[in-house]
Short mmCIF file of C-alpha atoms in Angstrom, two decimals:
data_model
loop_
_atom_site.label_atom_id
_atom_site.label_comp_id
_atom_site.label_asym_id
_atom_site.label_seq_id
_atom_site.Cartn_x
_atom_site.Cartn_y
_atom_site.Cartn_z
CA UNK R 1 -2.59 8.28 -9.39
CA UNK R 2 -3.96 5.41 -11.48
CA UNK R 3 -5.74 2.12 -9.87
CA UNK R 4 -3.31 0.31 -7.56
CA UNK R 5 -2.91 -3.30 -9.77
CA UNK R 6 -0.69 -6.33 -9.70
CA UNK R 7 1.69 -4.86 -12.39
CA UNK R 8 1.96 -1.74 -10.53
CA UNK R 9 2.82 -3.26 -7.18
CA UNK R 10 5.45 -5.69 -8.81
CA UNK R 11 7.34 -2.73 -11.21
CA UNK R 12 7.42 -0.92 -7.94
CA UNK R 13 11.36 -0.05 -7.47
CA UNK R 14 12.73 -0.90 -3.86
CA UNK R 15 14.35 2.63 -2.64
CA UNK R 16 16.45 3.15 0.62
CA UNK R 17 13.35 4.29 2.80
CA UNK R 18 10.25 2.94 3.16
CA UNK R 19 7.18 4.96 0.97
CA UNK R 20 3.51 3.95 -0.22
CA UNK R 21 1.58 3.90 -3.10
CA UNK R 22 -1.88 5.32 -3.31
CA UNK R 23 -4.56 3.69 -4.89
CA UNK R 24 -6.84 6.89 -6.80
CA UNK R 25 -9.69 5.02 -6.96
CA UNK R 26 -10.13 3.97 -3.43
CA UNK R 27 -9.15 6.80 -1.30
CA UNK R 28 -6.68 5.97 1.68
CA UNK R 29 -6.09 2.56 0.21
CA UNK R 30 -2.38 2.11 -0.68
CA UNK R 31 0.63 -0.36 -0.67
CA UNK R 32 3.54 -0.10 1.90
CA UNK R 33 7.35 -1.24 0.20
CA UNK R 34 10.05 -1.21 2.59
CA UNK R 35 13.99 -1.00 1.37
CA UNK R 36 13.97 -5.14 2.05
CA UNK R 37 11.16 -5.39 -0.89
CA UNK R 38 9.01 -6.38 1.22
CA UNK R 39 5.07 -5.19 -0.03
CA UNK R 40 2.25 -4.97 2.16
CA UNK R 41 -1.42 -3.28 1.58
CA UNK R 42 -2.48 -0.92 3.81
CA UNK R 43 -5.48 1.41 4.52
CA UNK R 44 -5.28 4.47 6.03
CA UNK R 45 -8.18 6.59 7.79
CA UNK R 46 -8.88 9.37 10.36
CA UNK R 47 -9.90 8.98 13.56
CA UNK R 48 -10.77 12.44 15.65
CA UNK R 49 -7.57 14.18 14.36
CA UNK R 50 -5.34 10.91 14.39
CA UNK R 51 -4.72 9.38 10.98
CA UNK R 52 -4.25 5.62 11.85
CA UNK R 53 -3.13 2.69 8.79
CA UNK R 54 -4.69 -0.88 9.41
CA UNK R 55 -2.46 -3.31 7.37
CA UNK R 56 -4.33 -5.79 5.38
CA UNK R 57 -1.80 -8.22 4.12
CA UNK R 58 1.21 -9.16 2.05
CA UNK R 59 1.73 -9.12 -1.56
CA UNK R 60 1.69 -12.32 -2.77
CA UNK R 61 -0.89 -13.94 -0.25
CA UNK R 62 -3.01 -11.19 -1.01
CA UNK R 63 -3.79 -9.41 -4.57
CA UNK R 64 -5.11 -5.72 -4.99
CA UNK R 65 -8.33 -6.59 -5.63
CA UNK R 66 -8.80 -9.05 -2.40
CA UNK R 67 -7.12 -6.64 -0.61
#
């Protein structure tokens, strides 16, 4: 996948379940869009054998690049 930018997050389509986009520059860094529209950015990284995901912050307050 390309870099995760503002465009990208905004043409994002809302779908009936919730599923992320991954940014392929930074890897594990992503954005979360749930079916309400709602956009949050997200990292995601192993711990042991758990995978955890840290959310960083809304789209809008925060852009890709602060995130």
């Amino acid at each position: 996948m390309a870099k995760l930018t503002k465009r990208v997050v905004e043409s994002a389509e809302v779908r009936a379940q919730e599923y992320m986009i991954w940014d392929g520059d930074i890897a594990g860094f992503g954005v979360r869009l749930l079916p309400s529209g709602r956009r949050s950015y997200l990292v995601q990284y192993r711990v042991g054998t758990r995978s955890r995901r840290l959310t960083l912050g809304a789209h809008g307050v925060l852009t890709p690049d602060q995130a």
